[in-house]
Coordinates of C-alpha atoms and ligand atoms in Angstrom, one line a residue:
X1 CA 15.8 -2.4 23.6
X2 CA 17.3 -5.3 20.8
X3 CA 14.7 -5.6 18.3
X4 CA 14.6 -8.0 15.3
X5 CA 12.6 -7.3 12.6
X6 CA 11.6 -10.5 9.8
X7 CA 10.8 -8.9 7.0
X8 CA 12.4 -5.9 5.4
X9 CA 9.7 -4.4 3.2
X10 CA 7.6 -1.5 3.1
X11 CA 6.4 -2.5 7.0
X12 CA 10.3 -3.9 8.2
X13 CA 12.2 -1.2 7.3
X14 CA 10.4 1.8 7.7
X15 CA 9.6 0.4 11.4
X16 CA 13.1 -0.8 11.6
X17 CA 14.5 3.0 10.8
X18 CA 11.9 4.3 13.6
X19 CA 12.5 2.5 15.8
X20 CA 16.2 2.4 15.4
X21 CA 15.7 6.4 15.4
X22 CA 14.5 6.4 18.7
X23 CA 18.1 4.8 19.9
X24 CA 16.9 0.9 20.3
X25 CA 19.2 -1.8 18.4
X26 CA 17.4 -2.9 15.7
X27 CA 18.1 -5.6 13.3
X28 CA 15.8 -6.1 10.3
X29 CA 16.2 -9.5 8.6
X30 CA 15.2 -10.6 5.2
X31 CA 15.7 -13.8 3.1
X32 CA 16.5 -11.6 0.2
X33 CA 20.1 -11.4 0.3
X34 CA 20.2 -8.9 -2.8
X35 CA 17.8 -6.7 -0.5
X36 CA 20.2 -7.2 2.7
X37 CA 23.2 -6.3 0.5
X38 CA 22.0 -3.1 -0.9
X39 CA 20.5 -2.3 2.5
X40 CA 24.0 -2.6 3.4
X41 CA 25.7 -0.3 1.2
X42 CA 22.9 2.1 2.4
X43 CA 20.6 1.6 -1.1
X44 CA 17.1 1.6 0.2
X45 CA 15.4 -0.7 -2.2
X46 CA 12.0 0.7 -2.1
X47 CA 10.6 4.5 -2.4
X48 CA 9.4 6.4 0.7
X49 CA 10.2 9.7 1.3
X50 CA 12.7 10.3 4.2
X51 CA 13.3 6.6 4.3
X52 CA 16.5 6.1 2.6
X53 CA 18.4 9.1 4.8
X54 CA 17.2 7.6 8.3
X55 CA 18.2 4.1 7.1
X56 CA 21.6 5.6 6.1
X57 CA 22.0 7.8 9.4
X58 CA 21.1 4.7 11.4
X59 CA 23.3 2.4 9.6
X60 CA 26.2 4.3 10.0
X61 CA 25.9 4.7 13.4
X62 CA 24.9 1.1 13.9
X63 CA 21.8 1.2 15.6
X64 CA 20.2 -0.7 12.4
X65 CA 21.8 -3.8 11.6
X66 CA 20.7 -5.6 8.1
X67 CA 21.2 -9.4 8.8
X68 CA 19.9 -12.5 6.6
X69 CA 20.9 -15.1 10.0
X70 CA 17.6 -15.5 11.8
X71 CA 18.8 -17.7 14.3
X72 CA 21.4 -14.9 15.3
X73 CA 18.8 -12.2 15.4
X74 CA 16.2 -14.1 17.4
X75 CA 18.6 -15.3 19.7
X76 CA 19.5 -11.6 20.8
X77 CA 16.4 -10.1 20.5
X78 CA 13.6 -8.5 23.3
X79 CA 11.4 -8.3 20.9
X80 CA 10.9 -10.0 17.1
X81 CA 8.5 -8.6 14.4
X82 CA 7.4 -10.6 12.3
X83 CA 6.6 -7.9 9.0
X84 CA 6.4 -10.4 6.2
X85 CA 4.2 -10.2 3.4
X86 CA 1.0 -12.2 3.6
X87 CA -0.5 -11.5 -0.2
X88 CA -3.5 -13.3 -1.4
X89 CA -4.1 -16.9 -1.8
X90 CA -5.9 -18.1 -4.8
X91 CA -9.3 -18.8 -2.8
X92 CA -8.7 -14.9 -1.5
X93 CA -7.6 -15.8 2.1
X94 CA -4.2 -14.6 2.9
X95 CA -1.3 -16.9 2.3
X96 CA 0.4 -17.4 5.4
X97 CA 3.4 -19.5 4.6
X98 CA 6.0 -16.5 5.0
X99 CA 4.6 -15.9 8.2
X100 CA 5.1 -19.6 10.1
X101 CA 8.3 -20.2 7.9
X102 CA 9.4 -17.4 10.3
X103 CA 7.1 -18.5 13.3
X104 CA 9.0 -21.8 12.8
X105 CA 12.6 -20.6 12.6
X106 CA 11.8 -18.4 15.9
X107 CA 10.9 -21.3 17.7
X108 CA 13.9 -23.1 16.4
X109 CA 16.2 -20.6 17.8
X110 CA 14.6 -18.7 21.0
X111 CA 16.8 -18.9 23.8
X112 CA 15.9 -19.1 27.3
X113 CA 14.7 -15.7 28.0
X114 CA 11.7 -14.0 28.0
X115 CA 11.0 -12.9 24.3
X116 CA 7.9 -10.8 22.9
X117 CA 6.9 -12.0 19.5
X118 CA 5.3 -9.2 17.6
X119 CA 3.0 -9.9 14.5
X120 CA 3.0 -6.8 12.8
X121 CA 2.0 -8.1 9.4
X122 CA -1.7 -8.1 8.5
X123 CA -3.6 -11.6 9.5
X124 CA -6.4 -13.6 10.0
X125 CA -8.1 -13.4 12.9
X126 CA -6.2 -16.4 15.1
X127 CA -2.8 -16.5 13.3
X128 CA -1.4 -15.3 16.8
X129 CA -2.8 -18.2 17.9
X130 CA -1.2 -20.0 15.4
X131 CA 2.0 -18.7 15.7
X132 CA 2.4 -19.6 19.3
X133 CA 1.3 -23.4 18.2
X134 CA 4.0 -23.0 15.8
X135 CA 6.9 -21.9 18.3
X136 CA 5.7 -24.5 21.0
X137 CA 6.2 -26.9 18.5
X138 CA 9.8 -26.7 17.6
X139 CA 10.7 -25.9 21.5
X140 CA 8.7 -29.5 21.5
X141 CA 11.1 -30.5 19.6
X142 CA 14.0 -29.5 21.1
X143 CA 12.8 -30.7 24.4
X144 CA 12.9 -26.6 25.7
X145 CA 10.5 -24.9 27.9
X146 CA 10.9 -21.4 27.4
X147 CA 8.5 -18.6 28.3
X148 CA 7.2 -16.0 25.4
X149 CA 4.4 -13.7 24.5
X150 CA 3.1 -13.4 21.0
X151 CA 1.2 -10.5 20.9
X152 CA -0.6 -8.5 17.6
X153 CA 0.7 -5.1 16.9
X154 CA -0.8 -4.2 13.7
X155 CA 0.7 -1.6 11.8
X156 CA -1.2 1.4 10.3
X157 CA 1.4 3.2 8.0
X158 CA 0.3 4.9 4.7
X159 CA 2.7 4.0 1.5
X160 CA 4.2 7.5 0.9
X161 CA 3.9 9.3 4.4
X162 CA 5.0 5.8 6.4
X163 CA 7.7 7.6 8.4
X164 CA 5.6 10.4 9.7
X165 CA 2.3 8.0 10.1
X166 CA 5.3 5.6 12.1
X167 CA 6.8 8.6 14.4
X168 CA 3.4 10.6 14.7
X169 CA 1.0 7.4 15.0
X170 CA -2.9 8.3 15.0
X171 CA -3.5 5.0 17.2
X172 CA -1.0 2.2 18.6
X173 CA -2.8 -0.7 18.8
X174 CA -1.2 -4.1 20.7
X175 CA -3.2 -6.6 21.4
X176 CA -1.5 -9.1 24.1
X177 CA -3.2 -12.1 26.9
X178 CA -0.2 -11.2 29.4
X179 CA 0.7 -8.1 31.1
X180 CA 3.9 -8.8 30.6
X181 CA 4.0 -8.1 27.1
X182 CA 1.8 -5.8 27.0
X183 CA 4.3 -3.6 29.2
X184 CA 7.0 -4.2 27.3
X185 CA 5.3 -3.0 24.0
X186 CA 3.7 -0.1 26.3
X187 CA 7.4 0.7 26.4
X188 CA 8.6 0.4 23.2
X189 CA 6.5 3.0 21.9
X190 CA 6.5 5.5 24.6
X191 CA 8.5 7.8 22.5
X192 CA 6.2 7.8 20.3
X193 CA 3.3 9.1 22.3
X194 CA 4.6 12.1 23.1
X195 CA 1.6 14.4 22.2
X196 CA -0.9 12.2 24.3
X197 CA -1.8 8.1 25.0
X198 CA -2.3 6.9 21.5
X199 CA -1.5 3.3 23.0
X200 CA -4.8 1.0 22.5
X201 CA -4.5 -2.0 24.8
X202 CA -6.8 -4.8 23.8
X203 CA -7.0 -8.7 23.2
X204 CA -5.1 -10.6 20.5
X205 CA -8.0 -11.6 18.2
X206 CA -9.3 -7.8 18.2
X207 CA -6.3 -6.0 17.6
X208 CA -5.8 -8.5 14.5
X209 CA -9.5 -7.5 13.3
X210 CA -8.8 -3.6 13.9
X211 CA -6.2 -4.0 11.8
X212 CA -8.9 -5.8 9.0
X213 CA -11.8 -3.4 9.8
X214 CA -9.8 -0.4 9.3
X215 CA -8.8 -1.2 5.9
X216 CA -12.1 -2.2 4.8
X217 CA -14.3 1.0 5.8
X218 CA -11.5 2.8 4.2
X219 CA -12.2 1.1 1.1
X220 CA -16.1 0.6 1.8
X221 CA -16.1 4.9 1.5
X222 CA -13.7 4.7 -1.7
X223 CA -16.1 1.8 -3.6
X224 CA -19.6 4.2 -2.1
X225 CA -18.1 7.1 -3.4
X226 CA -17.3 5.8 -6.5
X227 CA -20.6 4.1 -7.0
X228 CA -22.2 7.3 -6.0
X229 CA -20.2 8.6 -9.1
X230 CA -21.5 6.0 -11.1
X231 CA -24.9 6.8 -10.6
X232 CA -24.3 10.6 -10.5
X233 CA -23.3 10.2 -14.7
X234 CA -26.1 8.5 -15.3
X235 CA -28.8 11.2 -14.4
X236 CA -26.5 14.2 -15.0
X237 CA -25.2 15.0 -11.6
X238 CA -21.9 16.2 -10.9
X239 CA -19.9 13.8 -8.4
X240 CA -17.5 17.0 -7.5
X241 CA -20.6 18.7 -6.1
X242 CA -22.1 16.3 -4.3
X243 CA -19.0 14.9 -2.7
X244 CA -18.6 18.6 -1.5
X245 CA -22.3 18.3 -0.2
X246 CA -21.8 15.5 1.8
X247 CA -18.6 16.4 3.1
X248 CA -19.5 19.0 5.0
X249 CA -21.4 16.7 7.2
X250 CA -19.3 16.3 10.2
X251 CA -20.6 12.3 9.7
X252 CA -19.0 11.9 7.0
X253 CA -16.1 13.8 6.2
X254 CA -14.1 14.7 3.4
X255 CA -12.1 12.4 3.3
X256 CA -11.4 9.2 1.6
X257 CA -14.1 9.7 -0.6
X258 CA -12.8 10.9 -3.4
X259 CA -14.3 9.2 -6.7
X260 CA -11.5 7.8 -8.9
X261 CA -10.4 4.6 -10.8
X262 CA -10.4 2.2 -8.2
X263 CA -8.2 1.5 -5.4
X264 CA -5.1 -0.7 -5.9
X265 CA -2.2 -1.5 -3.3
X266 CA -0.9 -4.4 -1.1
X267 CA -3.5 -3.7 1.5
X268 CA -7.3 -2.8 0.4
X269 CA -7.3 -5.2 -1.8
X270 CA -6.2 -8.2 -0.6
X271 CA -7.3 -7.3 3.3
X272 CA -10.5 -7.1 2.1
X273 CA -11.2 -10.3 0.2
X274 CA -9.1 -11.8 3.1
X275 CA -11.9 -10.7 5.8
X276 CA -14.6 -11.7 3.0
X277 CA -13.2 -15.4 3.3
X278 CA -12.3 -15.2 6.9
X279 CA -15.9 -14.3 7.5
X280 CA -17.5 -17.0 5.2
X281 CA -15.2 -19.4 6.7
X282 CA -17.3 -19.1 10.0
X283 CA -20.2 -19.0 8.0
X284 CA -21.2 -15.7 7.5
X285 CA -21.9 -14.3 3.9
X286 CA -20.2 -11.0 4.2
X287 CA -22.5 -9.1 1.0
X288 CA -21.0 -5.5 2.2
X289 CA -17.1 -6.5 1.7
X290 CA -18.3 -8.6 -1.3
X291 CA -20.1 -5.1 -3.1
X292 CA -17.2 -3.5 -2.2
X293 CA -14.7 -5.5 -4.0
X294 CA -16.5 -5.8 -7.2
X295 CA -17.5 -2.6 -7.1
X296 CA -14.0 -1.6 -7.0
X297 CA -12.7 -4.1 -9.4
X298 CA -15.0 -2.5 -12.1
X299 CA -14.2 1.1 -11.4
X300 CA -10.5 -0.3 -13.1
X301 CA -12.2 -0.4 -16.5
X302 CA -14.6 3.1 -16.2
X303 CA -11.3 4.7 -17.8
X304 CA -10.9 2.2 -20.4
X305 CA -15.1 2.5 -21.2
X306 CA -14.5 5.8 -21.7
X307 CA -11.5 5.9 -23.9
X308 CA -13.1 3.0 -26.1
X309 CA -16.4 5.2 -26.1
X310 CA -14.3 8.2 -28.1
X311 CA -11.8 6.0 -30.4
X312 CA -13.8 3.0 -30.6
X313 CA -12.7 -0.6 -30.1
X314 CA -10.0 -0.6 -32.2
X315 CA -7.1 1.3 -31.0
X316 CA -5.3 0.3 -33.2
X317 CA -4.3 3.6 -34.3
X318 CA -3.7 5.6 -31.2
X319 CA -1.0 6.6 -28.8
X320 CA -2.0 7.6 -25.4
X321 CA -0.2 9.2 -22.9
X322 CA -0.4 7.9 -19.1
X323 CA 0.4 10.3 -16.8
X324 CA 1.2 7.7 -12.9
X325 CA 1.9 4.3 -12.7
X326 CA 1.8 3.2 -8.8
X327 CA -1.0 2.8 -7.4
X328 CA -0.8 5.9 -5.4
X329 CA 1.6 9.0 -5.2
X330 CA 4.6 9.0 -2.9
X331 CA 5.2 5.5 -3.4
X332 CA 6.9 3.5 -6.5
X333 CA 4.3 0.1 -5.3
X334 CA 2.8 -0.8 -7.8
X335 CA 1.3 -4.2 -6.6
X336 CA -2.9 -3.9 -8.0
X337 CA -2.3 -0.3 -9.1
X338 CA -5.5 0.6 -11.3
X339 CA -2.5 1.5 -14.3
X340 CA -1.9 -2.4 -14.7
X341 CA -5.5 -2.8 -15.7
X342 CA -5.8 0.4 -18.1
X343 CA -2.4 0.3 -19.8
X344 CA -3.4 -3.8 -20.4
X345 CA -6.8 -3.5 -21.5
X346 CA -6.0 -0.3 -23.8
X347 CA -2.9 -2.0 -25.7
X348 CA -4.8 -5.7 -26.0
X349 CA -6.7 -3.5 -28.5
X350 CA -4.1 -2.3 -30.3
X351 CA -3.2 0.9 -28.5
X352 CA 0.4 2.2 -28.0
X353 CA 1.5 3.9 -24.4
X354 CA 3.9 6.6 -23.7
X355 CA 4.2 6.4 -19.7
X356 CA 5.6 8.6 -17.2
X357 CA 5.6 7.9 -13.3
X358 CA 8.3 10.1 -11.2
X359 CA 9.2 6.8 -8.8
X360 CA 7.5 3.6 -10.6
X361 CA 8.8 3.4 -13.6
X362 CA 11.2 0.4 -12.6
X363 CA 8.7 -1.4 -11.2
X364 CA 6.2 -1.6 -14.5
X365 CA 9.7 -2.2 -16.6
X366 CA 10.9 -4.9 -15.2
X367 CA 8.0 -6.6 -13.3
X368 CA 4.0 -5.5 -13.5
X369 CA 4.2 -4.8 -17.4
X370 CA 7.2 -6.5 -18.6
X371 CA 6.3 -8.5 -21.1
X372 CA 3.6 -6.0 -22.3
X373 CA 5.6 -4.5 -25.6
X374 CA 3.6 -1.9 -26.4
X375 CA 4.5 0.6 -24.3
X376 CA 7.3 3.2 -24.1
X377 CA 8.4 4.6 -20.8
X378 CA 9.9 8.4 -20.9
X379 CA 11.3 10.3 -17.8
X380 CA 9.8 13.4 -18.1
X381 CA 6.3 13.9 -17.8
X382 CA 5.4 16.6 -21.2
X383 CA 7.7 13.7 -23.3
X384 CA 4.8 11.5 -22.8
X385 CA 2.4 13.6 -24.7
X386 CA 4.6 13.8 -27.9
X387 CA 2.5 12.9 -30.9
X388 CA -0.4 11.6 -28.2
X389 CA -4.0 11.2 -29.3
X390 CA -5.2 11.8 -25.9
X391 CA -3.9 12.1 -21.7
X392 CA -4.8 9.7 -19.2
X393 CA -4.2 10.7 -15.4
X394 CA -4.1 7.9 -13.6
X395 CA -2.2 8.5 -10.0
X396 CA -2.5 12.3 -8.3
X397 CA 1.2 13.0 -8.1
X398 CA 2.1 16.8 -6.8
X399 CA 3.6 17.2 -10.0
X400 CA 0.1 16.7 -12.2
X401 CA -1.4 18.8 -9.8
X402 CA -0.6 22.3 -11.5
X403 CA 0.5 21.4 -15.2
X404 CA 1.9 23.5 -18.0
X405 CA -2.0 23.1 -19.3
X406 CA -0.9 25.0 -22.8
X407 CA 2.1 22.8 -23.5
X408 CA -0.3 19.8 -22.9
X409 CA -2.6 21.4 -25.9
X410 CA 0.5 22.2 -27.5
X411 CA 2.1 18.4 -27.7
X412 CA -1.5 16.7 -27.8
X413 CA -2.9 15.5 -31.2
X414 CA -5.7 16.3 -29.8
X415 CA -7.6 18.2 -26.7
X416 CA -8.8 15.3 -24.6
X417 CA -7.7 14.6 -21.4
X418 CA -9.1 11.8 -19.4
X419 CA -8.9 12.1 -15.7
X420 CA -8.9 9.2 -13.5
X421 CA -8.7 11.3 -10.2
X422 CA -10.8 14.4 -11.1
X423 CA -7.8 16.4 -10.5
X424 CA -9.3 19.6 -12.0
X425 CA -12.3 21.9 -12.2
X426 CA -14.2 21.1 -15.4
X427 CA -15.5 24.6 -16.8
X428 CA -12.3 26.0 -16.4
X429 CA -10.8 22.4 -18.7
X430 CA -13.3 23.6 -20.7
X431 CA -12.3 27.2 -21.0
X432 CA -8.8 26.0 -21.5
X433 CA -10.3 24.4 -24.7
X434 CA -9.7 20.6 -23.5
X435 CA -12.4 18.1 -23.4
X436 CA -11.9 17.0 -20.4
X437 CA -13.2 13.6 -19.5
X438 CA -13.6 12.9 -15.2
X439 CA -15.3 10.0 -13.0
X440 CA -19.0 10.5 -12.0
X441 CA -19.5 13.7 -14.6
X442 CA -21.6 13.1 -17.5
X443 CA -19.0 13.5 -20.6
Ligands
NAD501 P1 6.9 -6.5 1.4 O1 6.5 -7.4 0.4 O2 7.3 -5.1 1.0 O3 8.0 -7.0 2.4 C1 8.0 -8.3 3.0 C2 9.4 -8.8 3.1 O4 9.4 -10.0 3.8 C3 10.1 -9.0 1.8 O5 11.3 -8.3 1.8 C4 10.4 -10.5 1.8 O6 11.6 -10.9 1.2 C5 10.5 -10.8 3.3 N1 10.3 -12.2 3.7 C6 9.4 -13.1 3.2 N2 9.6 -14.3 3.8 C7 10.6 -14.1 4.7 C8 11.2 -15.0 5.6 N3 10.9 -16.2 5.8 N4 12.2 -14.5 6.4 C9 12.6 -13.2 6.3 N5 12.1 -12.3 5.4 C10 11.1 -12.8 4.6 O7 5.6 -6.4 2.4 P2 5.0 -5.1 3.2 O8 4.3 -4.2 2.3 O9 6.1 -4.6 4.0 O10 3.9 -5.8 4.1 C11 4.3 -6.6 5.2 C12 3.0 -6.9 6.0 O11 2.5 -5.7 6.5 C13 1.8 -7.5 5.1 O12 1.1 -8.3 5.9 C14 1.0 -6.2 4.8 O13 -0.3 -6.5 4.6 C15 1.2 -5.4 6.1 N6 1.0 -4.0 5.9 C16 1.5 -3.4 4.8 C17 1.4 -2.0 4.7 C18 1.9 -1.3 3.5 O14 1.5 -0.1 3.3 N7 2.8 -1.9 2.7 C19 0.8 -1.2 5.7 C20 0.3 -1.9 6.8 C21 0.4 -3.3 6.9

């Protein structure tokens, strides 16, 4: 099939390679010409492993264009995603300007066949709807009466495993009023589904709250857990334990809830506040999603509590080491990573940072912490701890997982390590001779 793909980010491309690698002809478009020209030279702007060689493979044997011309793409497409960004307005709803620029430029250029619009990015409840109003509109315009589907395909990828989550999908869901469409997608990802029918047929407006609900159970267990951790500190309990406790109830699983320093991402965050105001928009005060967000919001600072609670407010004096900057390993995103928060709050009181992040380092330099001075990046992860009063984990890379743990004692000033992700068992910290500082253990 000729697919066109708006939007070449994290969503775009990585569904752009797959797709491309399953022998369609895909184009992905993108406004950013700097982004289309690297693309084009075979640099893959963003980190995700396996990305960058199935871009390059696909490239080369031109089943994955990289175009910035719209009008060309749509014009010899089947099907067009739209997987732009839709990132938070200020009132918390998302901002969906990037998606009916597009919605409008597709309408100015569909031709007279029979096209399937896809909206692959994450949105409200009715922006289908919307879109279709949209398209109508310019082929108003152009006096045109062309037939076309929009249909909601939301996407489920995780940052960091996005190819295998694309090729190996849990669930496909489409949501589509025409059988038509629904056919044609059915289609698209047959060779996907080649262990059994993950293909989830369903109406428009649920397929785009799937998409919503998803996100925000995942991050209603991360917020519980970590308010369970809360608690557990307060009367002496040992979050570790009890997460292990629960766990093994078939219920509730192990996972995604492990207690940390908050979620960050261009997902949880923002799809949750966006529900929150979709839902109070029709009325209804949603006090779960609210608790969850400002439950999560506060975890940011539990690190920077317990820093301030061994050096005091004035850190003035102190050089900490920050082991992870993105907001989660396998990626370089960095967009509401819980490091933004720490790394700010620690050096507005005085506090200097030696940073190391295997893939994110570019994007704190040059964007997220810019124009914060006090910290020096290093590329290697022991450099950080030079001359350190203490260690702050932040993200779970591999690479923390099994440290050098009497180097660390070597370099440190001192022997405290704070972990944001409870990475490690905290008798044998202690044997090591660290004082080693988790979430939800009582210090
Ligand atoms: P992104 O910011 O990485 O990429 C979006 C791209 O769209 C950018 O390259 C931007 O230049 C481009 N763009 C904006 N306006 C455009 C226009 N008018 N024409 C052409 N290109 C345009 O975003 P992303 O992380 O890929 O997310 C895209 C959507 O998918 C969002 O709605 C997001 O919520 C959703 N989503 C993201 C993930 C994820 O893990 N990143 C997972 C599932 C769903």
């Amino acid at each position: 099939m000729n697919i066109s793909i708006i939007g070449s980010g994290y969503v775009g491309l990585v569904s752009g390679a797959c797709f491309a690698q399953m022998g369609n002809k895909v184009t992905c478009v993108d406004i950013d010409i700097n982004k289309i020209k690297k693309l084009q030279q075979g640099i893959v702007p963003i980190y995700e492993p396996g990305l960058e060689r199935m871009v390059r493979e696909n490239y080369k044997n031109k089943s994955l264009l990289f175009s910035t011309d719209l009008p060309q793409s749509v014009q010899s497409a089947d099907i067009v995603f739209i997987a732009v960004g839709t990132p938070m307005g200020e009132d918390g709803s998302a901002d969906l300007q990037h998606v009916t620029s597009v919605a409008q430029g597709i309408g100015q250029h569909l031709m007279e066949n029979y096209t399937v619009i896809v909206s692959k990015s994450t949105v409200p409840v009715g922006t289908a709807d919307k879109i279709k109003t949209v398209i109508r509109q310019e082929l108003v315009k152009r006096n045109k009466d062309i037939n076309f589907d929009v249909v909601s395909n939301p996407e489920f990828l995780k940052e960091g495993a996005a190819i295998d989550d694309f090729m190996y999908p849990d669930r496909v869901v489409v949501g589509a009023d025409s059988e038509q469409a629904i056919n044609i997608m059915r289609e698209l990802y047959a060779p996907f589904m080649k262990n059994h029918d993950q293909f989830i047929g369903m109406d428009v407006r649920s397929a785009e709250m799937t998409k919503y609900a998803a996100n925000a159970m995942l991050a209603t267990k991360i917020s519980f857990i970590n308010e369970i951790a809360n608690i557990c500190e307060l009367v002496g309990a040992d979050i570790n334990k009890v997460r292990s406790g629960i766990g093994s109830d078939a219920r509730i699983g192990y996972s995604f809830i492990y207690p940390g320093c908050g979620y960050g991402g261009s997902c949880f965050p923002k799809d949750v506040q966006a529900l929150a105001k979709t839902s109070k928009d029709y009325g209804y005060i949603p006090q779960l999603l609210n608790a969850v967000e400002s439950v999560n919001q506060k975890q940011k600072y539990i690190i920077v509590h317990k820093v301030i609670k061994q050096f005091g407010e004035n850190l003035g004096n102190y050089i900490f080491a920050i082991w992870g900057l993105a907001f989660k390993p396998g990626t370089d995103d960095m967009r509401q990573a819980s490091a933004i928060i720490i790394i700010n709050e620690l050096t507005s009181r005085g506090a200097k940072i030696q940073a190391y992040d295997p893939k994110a380092r570019f994007e704190a330099e040059t964007h997220y912490l810019k124009d914060n001075q006090n910290i020096t990046y290093v590329d290697e992860k022991y450099q950080a701890l030079e001359n350190a009063d203490a260690l702050i984990l932040i993200t779970e890379w591999l690479e923390f997982r099994s440290p050098d743990f009497a180097k660390i004692k070597q370099k440190l000033k001192t022997n405290l390590f704070f972990d944001g992700r409870n990475q490690f068992d905290k008798t044998r910290m202690q044997q090591l001779g660290f004082k080693y500082v988790q979430i939800g253990v009582k210090d």
